[in-house]
Coordinates of C-alpha atoms in Angstrom, one line a residue:
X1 CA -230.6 -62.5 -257.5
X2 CA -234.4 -64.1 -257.3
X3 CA -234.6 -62.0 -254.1
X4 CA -233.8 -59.2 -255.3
X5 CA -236.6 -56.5 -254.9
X6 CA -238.6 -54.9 -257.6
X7 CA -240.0 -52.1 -255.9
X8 CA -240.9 -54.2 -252.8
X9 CA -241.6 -57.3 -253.7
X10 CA -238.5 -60.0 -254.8
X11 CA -238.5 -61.3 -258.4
X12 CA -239.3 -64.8 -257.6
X13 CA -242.3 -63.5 -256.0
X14 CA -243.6 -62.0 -258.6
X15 CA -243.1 -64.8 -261.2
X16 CA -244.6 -67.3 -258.2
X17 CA -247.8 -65.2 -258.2
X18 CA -247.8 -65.0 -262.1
X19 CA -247.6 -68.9 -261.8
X20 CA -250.5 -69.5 -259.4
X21 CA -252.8 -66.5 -261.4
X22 CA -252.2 -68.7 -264.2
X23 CA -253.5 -71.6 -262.2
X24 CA -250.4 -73.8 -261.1
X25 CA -250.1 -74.6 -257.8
X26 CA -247.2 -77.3 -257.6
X27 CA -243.6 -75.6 -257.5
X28 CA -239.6 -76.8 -257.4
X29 CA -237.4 -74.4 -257.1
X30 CA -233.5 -75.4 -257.4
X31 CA -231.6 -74.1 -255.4
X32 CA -227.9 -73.8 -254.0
X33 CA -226.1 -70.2 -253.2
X34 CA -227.8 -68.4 -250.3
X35 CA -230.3 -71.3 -250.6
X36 CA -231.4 -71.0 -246.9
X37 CA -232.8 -67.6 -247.7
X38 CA -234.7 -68.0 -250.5
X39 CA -236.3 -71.8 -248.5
X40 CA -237.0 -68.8 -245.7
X41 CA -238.8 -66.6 -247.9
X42 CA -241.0 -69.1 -249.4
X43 CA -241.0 -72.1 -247.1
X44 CA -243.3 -74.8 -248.5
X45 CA -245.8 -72.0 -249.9
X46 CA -248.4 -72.5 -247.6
X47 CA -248.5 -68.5 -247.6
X48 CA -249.8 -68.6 -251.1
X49 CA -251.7 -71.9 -251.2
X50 CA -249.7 -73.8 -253.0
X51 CA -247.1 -76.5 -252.8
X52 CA -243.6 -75.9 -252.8
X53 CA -240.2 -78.2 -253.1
X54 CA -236.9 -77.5 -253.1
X55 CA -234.2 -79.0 -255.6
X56 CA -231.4 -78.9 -253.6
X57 CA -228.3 -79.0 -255.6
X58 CA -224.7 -79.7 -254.0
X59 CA -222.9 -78.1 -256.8
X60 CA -224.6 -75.9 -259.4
X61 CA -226.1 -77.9 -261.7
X62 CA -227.1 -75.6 -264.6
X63 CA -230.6 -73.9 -265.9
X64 CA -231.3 -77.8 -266.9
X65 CA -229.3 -80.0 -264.5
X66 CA -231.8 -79.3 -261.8
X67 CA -234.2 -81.3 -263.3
X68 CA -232.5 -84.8 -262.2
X69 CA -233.3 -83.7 -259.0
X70 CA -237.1 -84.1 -259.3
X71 CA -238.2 -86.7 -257.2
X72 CA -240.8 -88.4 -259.6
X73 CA -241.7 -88.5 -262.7
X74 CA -243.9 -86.3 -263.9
X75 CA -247.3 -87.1 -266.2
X76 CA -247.7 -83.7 -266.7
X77 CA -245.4 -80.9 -269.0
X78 CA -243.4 -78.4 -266.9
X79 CA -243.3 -75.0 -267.5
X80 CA -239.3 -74.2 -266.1
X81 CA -238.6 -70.4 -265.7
X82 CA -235.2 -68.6 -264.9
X83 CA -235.6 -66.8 -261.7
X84 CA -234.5 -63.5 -263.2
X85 CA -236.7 -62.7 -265.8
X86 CA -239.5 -60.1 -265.5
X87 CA -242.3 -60.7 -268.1
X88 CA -245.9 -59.9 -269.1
X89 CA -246.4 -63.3 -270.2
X90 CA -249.5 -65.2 -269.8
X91 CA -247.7 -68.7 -268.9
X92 CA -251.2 -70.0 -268.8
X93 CA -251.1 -69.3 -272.7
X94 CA -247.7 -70.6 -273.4
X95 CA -248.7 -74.1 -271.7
X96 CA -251.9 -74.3 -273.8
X97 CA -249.9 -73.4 -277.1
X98 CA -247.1 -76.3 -276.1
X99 CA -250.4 -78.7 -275.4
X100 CA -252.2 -77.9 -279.0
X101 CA -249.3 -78.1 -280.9
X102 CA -248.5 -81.5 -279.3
X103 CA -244.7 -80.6 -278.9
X104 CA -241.6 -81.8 -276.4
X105 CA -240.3 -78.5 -275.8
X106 CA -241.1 -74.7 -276.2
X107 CA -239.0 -72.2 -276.4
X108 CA -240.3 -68.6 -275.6
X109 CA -238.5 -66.1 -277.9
X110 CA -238.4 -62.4 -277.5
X111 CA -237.9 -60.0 -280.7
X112 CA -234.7 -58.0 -280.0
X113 CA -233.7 -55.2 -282.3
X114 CA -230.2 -54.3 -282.5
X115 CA -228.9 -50.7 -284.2
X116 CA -226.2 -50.2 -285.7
X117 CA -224.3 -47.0 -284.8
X118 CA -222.0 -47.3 -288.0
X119 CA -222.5 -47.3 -291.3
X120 CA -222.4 -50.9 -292.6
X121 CA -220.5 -51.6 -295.6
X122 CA -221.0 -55.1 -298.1
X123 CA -218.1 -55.9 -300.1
X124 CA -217.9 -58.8 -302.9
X125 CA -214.3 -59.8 -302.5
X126 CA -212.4 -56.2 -302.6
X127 CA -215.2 -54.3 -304.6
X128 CA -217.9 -52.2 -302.8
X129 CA -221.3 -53.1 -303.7
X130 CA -223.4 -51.0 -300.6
X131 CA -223.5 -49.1 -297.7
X132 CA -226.7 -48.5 -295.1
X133 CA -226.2 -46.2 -292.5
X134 CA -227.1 -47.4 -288.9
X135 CA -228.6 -50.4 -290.3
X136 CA -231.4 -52.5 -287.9
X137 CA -231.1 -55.6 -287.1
X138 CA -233.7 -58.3 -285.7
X139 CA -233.1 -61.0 -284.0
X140 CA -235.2 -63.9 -281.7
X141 CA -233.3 -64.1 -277.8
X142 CA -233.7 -66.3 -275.6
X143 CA -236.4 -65.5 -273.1
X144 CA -235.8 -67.9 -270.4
X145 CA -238.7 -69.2 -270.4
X146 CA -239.2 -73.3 -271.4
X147 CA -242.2 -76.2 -271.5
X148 CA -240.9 -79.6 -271.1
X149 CA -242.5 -82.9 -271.4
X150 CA -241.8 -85.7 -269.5
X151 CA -239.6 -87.6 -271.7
X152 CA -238.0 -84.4 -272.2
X153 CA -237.5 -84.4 -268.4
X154 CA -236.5 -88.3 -269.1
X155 CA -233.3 -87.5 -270.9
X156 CA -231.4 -85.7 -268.3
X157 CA -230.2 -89.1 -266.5
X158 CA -227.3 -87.9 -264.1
X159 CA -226.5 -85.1 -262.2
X160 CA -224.0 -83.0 -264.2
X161 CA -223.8 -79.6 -265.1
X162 CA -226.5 -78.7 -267.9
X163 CA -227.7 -75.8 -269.7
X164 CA -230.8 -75.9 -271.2
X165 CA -229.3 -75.0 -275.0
X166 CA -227.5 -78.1 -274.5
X167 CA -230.8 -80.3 -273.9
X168 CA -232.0 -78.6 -276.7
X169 CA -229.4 -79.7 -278.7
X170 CA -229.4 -83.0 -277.6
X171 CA -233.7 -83.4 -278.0
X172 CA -233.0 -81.8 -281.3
X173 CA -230.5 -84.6 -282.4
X174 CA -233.3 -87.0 -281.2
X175 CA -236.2 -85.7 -283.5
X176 CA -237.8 -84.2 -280.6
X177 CA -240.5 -81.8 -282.0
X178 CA -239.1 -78.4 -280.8
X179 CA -241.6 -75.3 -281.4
X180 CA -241.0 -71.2 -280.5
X181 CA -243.7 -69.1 -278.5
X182 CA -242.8 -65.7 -279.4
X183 CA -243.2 -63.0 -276.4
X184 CA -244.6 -59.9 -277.4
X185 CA -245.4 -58.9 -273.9
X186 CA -243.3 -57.0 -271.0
X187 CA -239.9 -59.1 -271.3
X188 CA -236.8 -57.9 -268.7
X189 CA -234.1 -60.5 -268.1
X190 CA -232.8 -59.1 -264.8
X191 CA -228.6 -59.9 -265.6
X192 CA -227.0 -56.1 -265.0
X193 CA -226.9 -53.5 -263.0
X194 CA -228.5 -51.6 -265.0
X195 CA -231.1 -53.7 -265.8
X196 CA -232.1 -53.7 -262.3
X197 CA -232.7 -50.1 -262.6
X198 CA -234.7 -50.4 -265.7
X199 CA -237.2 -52.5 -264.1
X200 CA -237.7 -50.7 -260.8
X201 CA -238.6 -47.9 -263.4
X202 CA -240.6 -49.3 -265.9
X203 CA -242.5 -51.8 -263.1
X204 CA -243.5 -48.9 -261.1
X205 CA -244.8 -46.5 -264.4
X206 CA -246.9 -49.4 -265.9
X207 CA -249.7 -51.8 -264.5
X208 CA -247.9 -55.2 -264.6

């Protein structure tokens, strides 16, 4: 799916360049279906100036498994994105927001409004009390998008399947300071058909 073009160019390309305009230039990328292409594509990201490794995992390991496959411990926070997702963010701003609020992880958050296409109806026990029609509802999603510290990084200490919503959990159990960036730029996740469609469209109409 990360190779999957968006009007020329694959996904993970685009989020690699986003990366480097935002002035990284170390890169892992995990890898295990069809790994061979995606290492072929990218190679060790000399094409770009930059320095890329490859978490190679034997079975899939989850969005957060991956990271026991880093092969040192890292002094700096590490900005982990899902290799589908097609966004406007500046990551440059979301690593600076995780710095000055001195947190372990960030969570970017997208606004999603859900509508209704019924009438919604509130009861107390049998009796009615309202009814909006085609009621709105809004809601935070998950954009895929994550800062980590190092101790963070720490806590995943084997290499078994895990998602990140379950180190979450787990750093939120520990009093880990957990903070939200809300995106309120371009945000795609790139998980359907017709998703895929949507983004050839809308990334060929607008400057991203």
């Amino acid at each position: 799916k990360p190779l999957l073009p968006i009007n020329g160019k694959p996904i993970l390309e685009i989020i690699l360049e986003q990366c480097i305009n935002s002035g990284i230039r170390n890169f892992y990328i995990s890898v295990h279906y069809l790994s061979e292409k995606i290492i072929n594509y990218f190679g060790d990201g000399s094409k770009w100036n930059v320095n890329i490794e490859y978490l190679k995992e034997d079975l899939p390991l989850g969005t957060a498994g991956a990271l026991k496959l880093l092969p040192k411990v890292l002094n700096d926070s590490l900005i982990l994105i899902n290799g589908d997702v097609l966004t406007k963010t500046k990551f440059q701003n979301v690593l600076e927001y995780h710095l000055i609020n001195d947190a372990e992880i960030t969570i970017c958050a997208r606004e999603q409004i859900l509508n209704s296409p019924y009438g919604v109806i509130e009861v107390e026990g049998i009796n009615f009390t309202s009814m909006v029609e085609k009621p709105s509802f809004r809601q935070l999603v998950n954009a895929g998008i994550y800062v980590l510290s190092p101790a963070v990084i720490e806590l995943v200490r084997e290499e078994r399947y895990l998602d990140m919503p379950e180190l979450i959990n787990l750093c939120k159990g520990k009093a880990k300071k957990i903070i939200v960036y809300p995106v309120h730029e371009y945000w795609l996740d790139i998980g359907k058909p017709e998703s895929l469609d949507k983004a050839h469209y809308e990334w060929k109409l607008n400057d991203f």
